[in-house]
Coordinates of C-alpha atoms in Angstrom, one line a residue:
M691 CA -47.0 -57.4 33.0
T692 CA -44.5 -60.1 32.7
A693 CA -41.4 -58.9 29.6
P694 CA -41.7 -61.4 26.6
S695 CA -39.0 -63.7 27.4
Y696 CA -36.7 -63.8 24.7
T697 CA -34.2 -66.8 23.2
D698 CA -31.6 -65.8 21.2
E699 CA -33.1 -68.4 18.2
H700 CA -35.7 -66.1 18.6
L701 CA -34.4 -62.8 18.5
S702 CA -32.7 -63.8 15.2
S703 CA -35.7 -64.9 13.6
I704 CA -36.9 -61.3 14.7
W705 CA -34.4 -59.4 13.3
K706 CA -34.5 -60.9 10.2
K707 CA -37.4 -60.7 9.5
C708 CA -37.6 -56.6 10.2
L709 CA -34.6 -57.1 7.9
E710 CA -36.8 -58.5 4.5
E711 CA -39.2 -55.5 5.4
L712 CA -36.7 -53.0 6.0
K713 CA -35.1 -54.0 2.6
N714 CA -37.9 -52.7 0.4
Q715 CA -38.1 -49.6 2.3
I716 CA -34.8 -48.6 2.0
S717 CA -31.9 -48.0 -1.2
P718 CA -30.0 -51.2 -1.7
I719 CA -26.8 -49.3 -1.1
E720 CA -27.8 -47.5 2.4
F721 CA -29.2 -50.5 3.4
D722 CA -26.1 -53.3 3.3
S723 CA -23.8 -49.5 4.8
F724 CA -26.2 -49.5 7.7
I725 CA -28.8 -51.9 8.1
E726 CA -27.3 -54.9 7.2
P727 CA -24.5 -54.0 9.7
I728 CA -27.1 -54.1 12.8
N729 CA -27.4 -56.7 15.2
L730 CA -30.9 -57.2 17.4
E731 CA -29.2 -58.2 20.7
D732 CA -32.1 -58.4 22.9
I733 CA -35.9 -56.8 23.8
Y734 CA -36.7 -56.1 27.8
G735 CA -38.9 -54.4 29.4
G736 CA -40.0 -52.4 26.5
V737 CA -37.2 -51.6 25.0
A738 CA -35.0 -53.5 21.7
Y739 CA -30.7 -53.6 22.8
L740 CA -29.1 -53.2 19.6
T741 CA -25.3 -53.4 18.8
V742 CA -23.6 -51.2 15.8
P743 CA -20.0 -51.6 14.6
S744 CA -19.4 -47.7 15.7
E745 CA -20.1 -45.0 17.2
F746 CA -21.1 -43.2 13.2
Y747 CA -23.9 -46.2 12.6
I748 CA -25.5 -44.9 15.2
Q749 CA -25.4 -40.6 14.5
Q750 CA -26.7 -42.1 11.2
I751 CA -28.7 -44.3 11.9
E752 CA -30.5 -42.2 15.1
K753 CA -30.4 -39.1 11.7
K754 CA -32.2 -41.3 8.9
Y755 CA -32.9 -45.1 9.8
F756 CA -34.8 -44.4 14.0
A757 CA -38.0 -44.5 12.7
A758 CA -37.8 -47.3 10.0
I759 CA -36.4 -50.0 12.2
K760 CA -38.7 -48.9 15.4
N761 CA -42.0 -49.0 13.7
V762 CA -40.6 -52.7 11.9
L763 CA -39.9 -54.4 15.4
M764 CA -42.2 -53.5 17.5
E765 CA -44.6 -54.8 13.8
C766 CA -43.0 -58.3 14.4
T767 CA -42.8 -58.1 17.8
K768 CA -47.1 -56.7 18.0
S769 CA -45.2 -54.8 20.8
Y770 CA -44.0 -51.0 21.8
L771 CA -41.0 -50.5 21.4
S772 CA -37.8 -48.2 22.4
L773 CA -35.4 -48.5 20.7
Q774 CA -31.2 -48.3 22.8
F775 CA -28.2 -48.5 20.0
Y776 CA -25.1 -49.7 21.5
E777 CA -21.3 -50.4 20.1
K778 CA -20.7 -53.7 20.2
E779 CA -17.2 -54.0 21.6
K780 CA -19.0 -51.7 24.6
Y781 CA -22.8 -53.7 24.4
S782 CA -20.6 -56.4 26.6
K783 CA -20.6 -54.6 30.1
V784 CA -24.0 -53.2 29.4
R785 CA -25.9 -56.8 29.2
S786 CA -23.9 -57.0 32.5
E787 CA -24.9 -54.3 34.1
K788 CA -28.5 -55.1 32.9
T789 CA -28.1 -58.8 34.3
K790 CA -27.3 -57.5 37.7
S791 CA -29.8 -55.3 38.0
V792 CA -32.6 -57.9 37.3
N793 CA -31.2 -59.2 40.2
F794 CA -31.0 -56.8 42.2
D795 CA -33.7 -56.6 45.1
S796 CA -35.8 -54.0 44.5
H797 CA -38.5 -54.5 46.8
L798 CA -41.4 -53.7 44.7
N799 CA -45.1 -55.4 45.0
K800 CA -45.1 -55.3 41.5
Q801 CA -49.0 -55.4 41.7
Y802 CA -49.0 -52.0 42.7
T803 CA -49.0 -50.6 39.0
F804 CA -50.6 -46.8 37.4
D805 CA -53.1 -49.4 35.7
S806 CA -54.4 -50.2 38.7
F807 CA -54.5 -47.3 40.8
I808 CA -58.1 -46.0 40.4
V809 CA -57.7 -41.7 39.4
G810 CA -60.0 -39.3 41.5
N811 CA -60.2 -35.8 42.5
N812 CA -58.6 -36.3 45.5
N813 CA -55.3 -37.4 43.8
R814 CA -55.0 -36.4 40.5
M815 CA -52.0 -34.2 40.4
A816 CA -50.2 -36.7 42.6
C817 CA -50.8 -39.3 39.6
A818 CA -49.7 -37.2 37.1
A819 CA -46.4 -36.5 38.6
A820 CA -46.0 -40.4 39.3
I821 CA -45.9 -40.4 36.0
A822 CA -43.7 -37.7 34.1
I823 CA -42.0 -39.2 37.4
S824 CA -41.9 -43.1 36.1
E825 CA -40.9 -41.6 31.9
S826 CA -38.2 -38.7 33.3
P827 CA -36.9 -40.0 36.2
G828 CA -34.2 -37.8 38.0
T829 CA -34.7 -35.2 35.9
A830 CA -38.7 -34.6 36.5
Y831 CA -39.6 -33.6 39.9
N832 CA -36.9 -34.3 42.0
P833 CA -36.6 -34.8 45.1
F834 CA -41.2 -36.0 45.1
F835 CA -42.7 -35.4 48.4
I836 CA -46.1 -36.8 48.9
Y837 CA -47.9 -36.6 51.5
G838 CA -51.7 -37.9 53.5
Q839 CA -52.9 -39.5 55.6
S840 CA -52.5 -44.4 55.9
G841 CA -54.5 -46.1 53.7
L842 CA -55.4 -43.6 51.1
G843 CA -52.7 -45.2 48.5
K844 CA -49.1 -43.5 49.0
T845 CA -47.7 -46.5 48.9
H846 CA -50.0 -47.9 45.9
L847 CA -48.1 -44.6 44.3
M848 CA -44.4 -45.1 44.5
H849 CA -44.4 -48.8 43.8
A850 CA -46.2 -47.4 40.5
I851 CA -43.4 -45.2 39.9
G852 CA -40.8 -48.3 40.6
N853 CA -42.8 -50.6 38.3
K854 CA -42.7 -48.6 35.6
I855 CA -39.5 -47.3 35.5
L856 CA -38.3 -50.9 35.7
E857 CA -40.6 -51.6 32.7
N858 CA -38.8 -49.3 30.5
D859 CA -35.9 -49.9 31.3
P860 CA -34.4 -53.1 33.7
T861 CA -30.8 -51.5 34.1
K862 CA -32.0 -49.1 36.0
K863 CA -31.8 -49.7 39.8
V864 CA -34.5 -48.8 42.2
L865 CA -35.0 -49.6 46.1
Y866 CA -38.2 -49.4 47.7
V867 CA -37.3 -48.8 51.7
T868 CA -39.6 -47.2 54.7
S869 CA -37.5 -44.6 57.3
E870 CA -37.9 -47.6 59.8
T871 CA -35.8 -50.4 57.3
F872 CA -33.2 -47.3 56.2
T873 CA -32.5 -47.2 60.4
N874 CA -32.5 -50.6 60.4
E875 CA -29.6 -51.0 58.4
F876 CA -28.2 -47.9 59.5
V877 CA -28.1 -48.8 63.1
D878 CA -26.7 -52.5 61.6
A879 CA -23.5 -51.2 59.2
I880 CA -22.7 -49.2 62.7
T881 CA -23.0 -52.2 65.1
H882 CA -20.8 -55.0 62.5
K883 CA -18.5 -51.7 61.1
T884 CA -19.8 -51.6 57.3
N885 CA -21.0 -48.6 56.8
E886 CA -18.9 -48.1 53.5
E887 CA -20.9 -51.3 52.5
F888 CA -24.4 -49.2 53.7
R889 CA -23.3 -46.2 51.6
N890 CA -22.3 -48.4 48.2
K891 CA -25.8 -49.2 49.2
Y892 CA -27.7 -46.5 49.1
R893 CA -25.8 -43.8 47.0
N894 CA -25.4 -46.1 43.6
I895 CA -29.1 -47.3 43.3
D896 CA -31.0 -44.6 40.5
V897 CA -34.0 -44.4 42.0
L898 CA -34.6 -44.3 45.6
L899 CA -38.1 -44.4 47.5
V900 CA -38.5 -44.0 51.1
D901 CA -42.1 -44.7 52.6
D902 CA -43.0 -43.0 55.8
I903 CA -39.9 -40.8 56.2
Q904 CA -41.9 -39.3 59.2
F905 CA -40.5 -41.7 61.0
L906 CA -36.8 -40.7 61.0
S907 CA -38.1 -37.4 63.0
K908 CA -36.2 -38.6 66.0
M909 CA -33.0 -40.4 64.4
E910 CA -31.1 -37.3 65.1
R911 CA -27.9 -39.1 63.4
T912 CA -30.1 -40.9 60.8
Q913 CA -30.9 -37.8 60.2
E914 CA -27.4 -37.3 58.8
E915 CA -27.0 -40.2 56.8
F916 CA -30.2 -39.5 55.0
F917 CA -28.8 -35.5 54.3
Y918 CA -25.8 -37.5 53.0
T919 CA -27.6 -39.8 51.0
F920 CA -30.6 -37.9 49.3
N921 CA -26.9 -35.2 48.8
A922 CA -25.1 -38.0 46.4
L923 CA -28.2 -39.1 44.7
Y924 CA -29.4 -35.8 44.2
D925 CA -26.0 -34.3 42.7
A926 CA -25.6 -37.1 40.4
K927 CA -29.1 -36.5 39.3
H928 CA -30.7 -39.7 40.8
Q929 CA -34.5 -39.4 40.9
I930 CA -35.6 -39.7 44.5
V931 CA -39.6 -40.2 46.1
I932 CA -39.9 -39.4 49.9
S933 CA -43.1 -40.3 51.2
C934 CA -45.2 -38.7 54.5
D935 CA -48.1 -38.9 56.3
S936 CA -48.7 -35.3 57.4
P937 CA -47.3 -31.9 55.4
L938 CA -43.3 -30.9 55.8
S939 CA -44.5 -28.6 58.3
K940 CA -46.2 -30.5 61.0
I941 CA -42.9 -33.2 60.5
E942 CA -41.1 -31.9 64.2
I943 CA -37.4 -32.0 64.9
L944 CA -37.3 -32.6 61.5
E945 CA -33.6 -31.2 60.3
E946 CA -34.1 -27.7 59.0
R947 CA -31.7 -28.8 56.4
L948 CA -33.0 -32.0 55.5
R949 CA -36.7 -29.8 55.7
T950 CA -35.3 -27.8 52.8
R951 CA -34.0 -30.2 50.5
F952 CA -37.0 -31.9 50.3
A953 CA -38.9 -29.2 48.8
W954 CA -36.6 -28.3 46.4
G955 CA -38.9 -30.8 43.6
L956 CA -42.6 -30.8 44.3
I957 CA -44.6 -31.7 46.6
A958 CA -47.7 -33.0 46.2
D959 CA -50.4 -34.1 49.0
V960 CA -53.3 -37.4 48.4
Q961 CA -56.7 -37.0 50.7
A962 CA -59.0 -38.9 51.2
P963 CA -61.0 -40.4 48.1
D964 CA -65.3 -39.0 47.5
Y965 CA -68.1 -41.0 47.7
E966 CA -67.7 -42.1 43.5
T967 CA -63.6 -42.6 43.7
K968 CA -64.6 -44.9 47.2
V969 CA -67.5 -46.9 44.2
A970 CA -64.9 -46.9 41.6
I971 CA -61.8 -48.7 44.6
L972 CA -64.7 -50.9 45.1
N973 CA -66.0 -51.9 41.3
R974 CA -62.0 -52.8 40.4
K975 CA -61.4 -54.7 43.8
A976 CA -64.3 -56.7 42.8
E977 CA -63.1 -57.2 39.4
E978 CA -59.6 -58.6 40.1
K979 CA -62.0 -60.4 42.4
A980 CA -63.7 -62.3 40.6
I981 CA -66.8 -61.3 41.7
D982 CA -70.3 -59.8 41.2
V983 CA -71.1 -56.9 43.3
D984 CA -75.1 -55.6 43.3
N985 CA -74.5 -51.7 43.1
E986 CA -76.6 -51.0 45.4
I987 CA -74.6 -53.1 47.8
L988 CA -72.0 -51.4 46.0
D989 CA -72.8 -47.9 47.1
Y990 CA -74.0 -48.9 50.7
I991 CA -70.3 -49.6 51.3
A992 CA -69.0 -46.3 50.4
S993 CA -71.6 -44.7 52.7
Y994 CA -70.7 -46.5 55.3
T995 CA -66.7 -47.1 55.1
G996 CA -64.3 -43.9 56.0
D997 CA -61.8 -42.8 54.5
N998 CA -59.2 -45.7 54.8
I999 CA -58.4 -47.3 51.3
R1000 CA -57.5 -50.7 53.1
E1001 CA -60.6 -50.9 54.6
L1002 CA -62.6 -51.2 51.3
E1003 CA -60.6 -54.3 50.0
G1004 CA -61.0 -55.8 53.6
V1005 CA -64.6 -55.3 52.7
I1006 CA -64.3 -57.2 49.0
N1007 CA -61.5 -59.9 51.0
H1008 CA -65.0 -60.5 53.1
L1009 CA -67.5 -60.4 50.5
S1010 CA -64.9 -63.0 48.5
M1011 CA -64.2 -65.6 51.2
A1012 CA -67.8 -65.3 52.2
L1013 CA -68.9 -65.9 48.3
H1014 CA -66.4 -69.2 48.0
Q1015 CA -68.4 -70.7 51.4
G1016 CA -71.0 -70.9 49.7
Q1017 CA -73.4 -67.2 50.8
E1018 CA -75.2 -65.2 49.2
I1019 CA -73.6 -61.8 48.3
D1020 CA -75.9 -59.0 49.3
L1021 CA -76.5 -57.1 51.8
N1022 CA -76.8 -58.4 54.9
L1023 CA -73.2 -59.5 54.2
A1024 CA -72.0 -56.4 53.8
K1025 CA -73.5 -55.3 56.9
E1026 CA -71.3 -58.3 58.4
A1027 CA -68.2 -57.6 56.8
L1028 CA -69.0 -53.6 58.0
K1029 CA -68.6 -55.2 61.5
H1030 CA -65.7 -56.0 61.1
I1031 CA -64.3 -51.9 60.5
S1032 CA -63.2 -49.7 63.4
D1033 CA -66.1 -48.1 65.1
D1034 CA -64.2 -44.5 64.6
N1035 CA -64.4 -46.3 60.9
L1036 CA -67.7 -46.3 60.3
H1037 CA -70.5 -44.5 60.5
E1038 CA -73.5 -46.0 61.4
L1039 CA -76.6 -45.1 58.6
T1040 CA -80.3 -45.5 60.0
E1041 CA -84.1 -44.5 58.5
G1042 CA -82.8 -41.8 61.1
V1043 CA -79.7 -40.5 59.4
I1044 CA -81.3 -40.5 56.3
I1045 CA -84.6 -38.5 57.2
D1046 CA -82.4 -36.2 59.2
S1047 CA -79.3 -35.9 56.0
V1048 CA -82.8 -35.4 53.0
S1049 CA -84.1 -32.1 55.4
R1050 CA -81.4 -30.5 55.6
F1051 CA -79.8 -31.1 52.0
F1052 CA -83.3 -30.2 51.0
G1053 CA -83.4 -27.0 53.3
I1054 CA -87.2 -28.7 54.9
S1055 CA -88.1 -29.3 58.8
V1056 CA -87.5 -33.0 59.8
E1057 CA -91.6 -32.1 61.1
D1058 CA -92.6 -31.5 57.0
L1059 CA -90.8 -34.1 55.2
L1060 CA -93.0 -36.6 57.9
S1061 CA -96.0 -34.3 58.2
K1062 CA -99.2 -35.3 55.4
K1063 CA -98.5 -32.3 53.1
R1064 CA -98.7 -32.7 50.2
N1065 CA -97.1 -29.8 48.2
K1066 CA -94.5 -30.6 45.7
E1067 CA -91.5 -29.1 47.8
L1068 CA -92.8 -31.6 50.1
V1069 CA -93.2 -35.0 48.3
F1070 CA -90.3 -34.7 46.3
P1071 CA -88.0 -34.7 49.0
R1072 CA -90.1 -37.4 51.1
Q1073 CA -89.9 -39.7 48.4
I1074 CA -86.1 -39.8 47.8
A1075 CA -85.7 -40.0 51.3
M1076 CA -87.8 -43.7 51.2
Y1077 CA -86.5 -44.2 48.4
L1078 CA -83.0 -43.9 50.1
C1079 CA -84.4 -46.5 53.2
R1080 CA -85.2 -49.1 50.1
T1081 CA -82.0 -49.5 48.5
L1082 CA -79.3 -48.2 50.9
L1083 CA -81.1 -50.2 54.5
D1084 CA -83.3 -52.6 52.5
M1085 CA -85.8 -52.0 54.5
S1086 CA -89.4 -53.3 54.5
F1087 CA -92.3 -51.3 52.4
P1088 CA -94.5 -51.1 56.3
N1089 CA -91.6 -50.8 58.2
I1090 CA -90.7 -46.8 55.9
G1091 CA -93.8 -46.5 56.0
K1092 CA -93.8 -46.2 60.2
A1093 CA -91.0 -44.1 59.8
F1094 CA -93.1 -42.0 57.9
N1095 CA -95.0 -40.6 60.4
G1096 CA -97.5 -44.2 59.3
K1097 CA -97.9 -44.2 55.8
D1098 CA -99.6 -46.3 54.5
H1099 CA -96.6 -49.6 52.4
S1100 CA -98.3 -48.6 48.9
T1101 CA -97.6 -44.9 49.3
V1102 CA -94.0 -46.1 49.8
M1103 CA -93.4 -48.3 46.9
Y1104 CA -95.8 -45.7 44.4
A1105 CA -92.3 -43.6 45.7
V1106 CA -90.1 -45.8 45.7
E1107 CA -91.3 -46.6 42.4
Q1108 CA -91.9 -42.8 41.1
I1109 CA -88.0 -42.5 41.8
S1110 CA -86.5 -45.7 40.2
N1111 CA -88.5 -45.2 37.3
H1112 CA -87.1 -41.0 36.5
I1113 CA -83.6 -41.8 37.6
E1114 CA -83.4 -44.0 34.5
V1115 CA -84.1 -41.7 31.9
N1116 CA -83.6 -38.3 34.5
S1117 CA -80.1 -37.4 34.4
E1118 CA -80.0 -34.5 36.9
L1119 CA -82.3 -36.3 39.5
Q1120 CA -79.5 -39.4 39.2
K1121 CA -77.0 -36.1 40.0
T1122 CA -79.2 -35.2 43.0
V1123 CA -79.3 -39.0 43.7
D1124 CA -75.5 -39.2 44.1
E1125 CA -75.6 -36.1 46.0
L1126 CA -77.3 -37.1 48.7
K1127 CA -75.5 -40.3 49.4
K1128 CA -72.2 -38.4 49.3
F1129 CA -73.8 -36.2 52.2
I1130 CA -75.1 -38.8 53.7
S1131 CA -71.3 -40.8 54.1
S1132 CA -69.6 -37.4 54.6
G1133 CA -72.1 -36.1 57.8
S1134 CA -71.1 -32.5 56.1
P1135 CA -73.5 -29.9 54.7
I1136 CA -73.9 -29.6 51.4
A1137 CA -74.1 -25.8 51.0
N1138 CA -76.6 -24.5 48.1
S1139 CA -77.1 -28.1 46.9
V1140 CA -79.1 -28.4 43.2
K1141 CA -82.1 -30.1 43.6
A1142 CA -84.0 -31.7 40.1
Q1143 CA -87.3 -32.6 40.5
A1144 CA -88.9 -35.5 39.1

């Protein structure tokens, strides 16, 4: 979200209202001595910048009046603010640095924020660490090394850190680069004899975010330059965030001194999203595109896609484009969207896969599941399997009957209706169905699954 822009006239009006309110809270002598000399210079990025005649005023204000000033400012602006006090004569330098920082190209994607990041069991620790870093850069977890396969959200977290830091303090110099960009700029500096400019750029910033550090592994001279850049920033207590597609121990030809330094702070991994997280991501992406997608379709997409979050976004983009072209968002359209995903990442789902998965999940044989036996321990899994064939594959009742050794379509209709009705009132059954969907999606056994009885 873009920070509000305040004109001098607006700032003057805000501060006048604040002074009127503070007059009612503070004795006249104290007000005239310590509040009247304060001036509101600027509000930017969630920070109110105020000036006073001398350092003495700052000490007294922070000791006795800080909370009162902060409260009236937030009330007048209707926004949460932090306060920073400066001596009047020193603020001009701060303003100059702030302007310079605002014009500094951080290479951040403003859409990648913590608000737009879906937190799940696969990334909870990494996200918590990223938030802590953004609130206290250079002191909490420095350096921060985050690793995981491509497409799982590492880059999103890095941009979110940078965006939050700038939101809290726009005077900070934050720079996001890939290791490839760092390498190319270093080579260019050597070629054009601009090494000093290169070093000044990278060693005089507050936060350095370097993506895909694994590409430095075969660049000996670049590794050496990065080593000295790392040391300069670390010694100055400036924040360093590094991402990689594999753990430190798996990066080949990485200098040991770099490997050691990367491990000084915190190491966290981002894993593949589980079924619930994939559904949550799909929901969020659909909301962002302002399209309405049925839960059954979202379940289907989550079941058929692999681990890469970008694939999920790609499917939603396909649905959005089709909707704008006048098509209806249904299961067939979802299937068409999934065809664009690599066969290596797409889990083909058929009635045979569902029947096999349900039988393994409940610990019974496929033959028994498809038989005419009416034992309770067989009827319930059979009804679940029919329900999943209907909801995940949109199969007709007669075709489901054929898949279950020629069951009559009325039997299938009854089974699907039974499970549908019970799911609405039985949370344990809902949990069982969700577990089965995850099981089908992963293709791996779930030991000792709890079976909810309808």
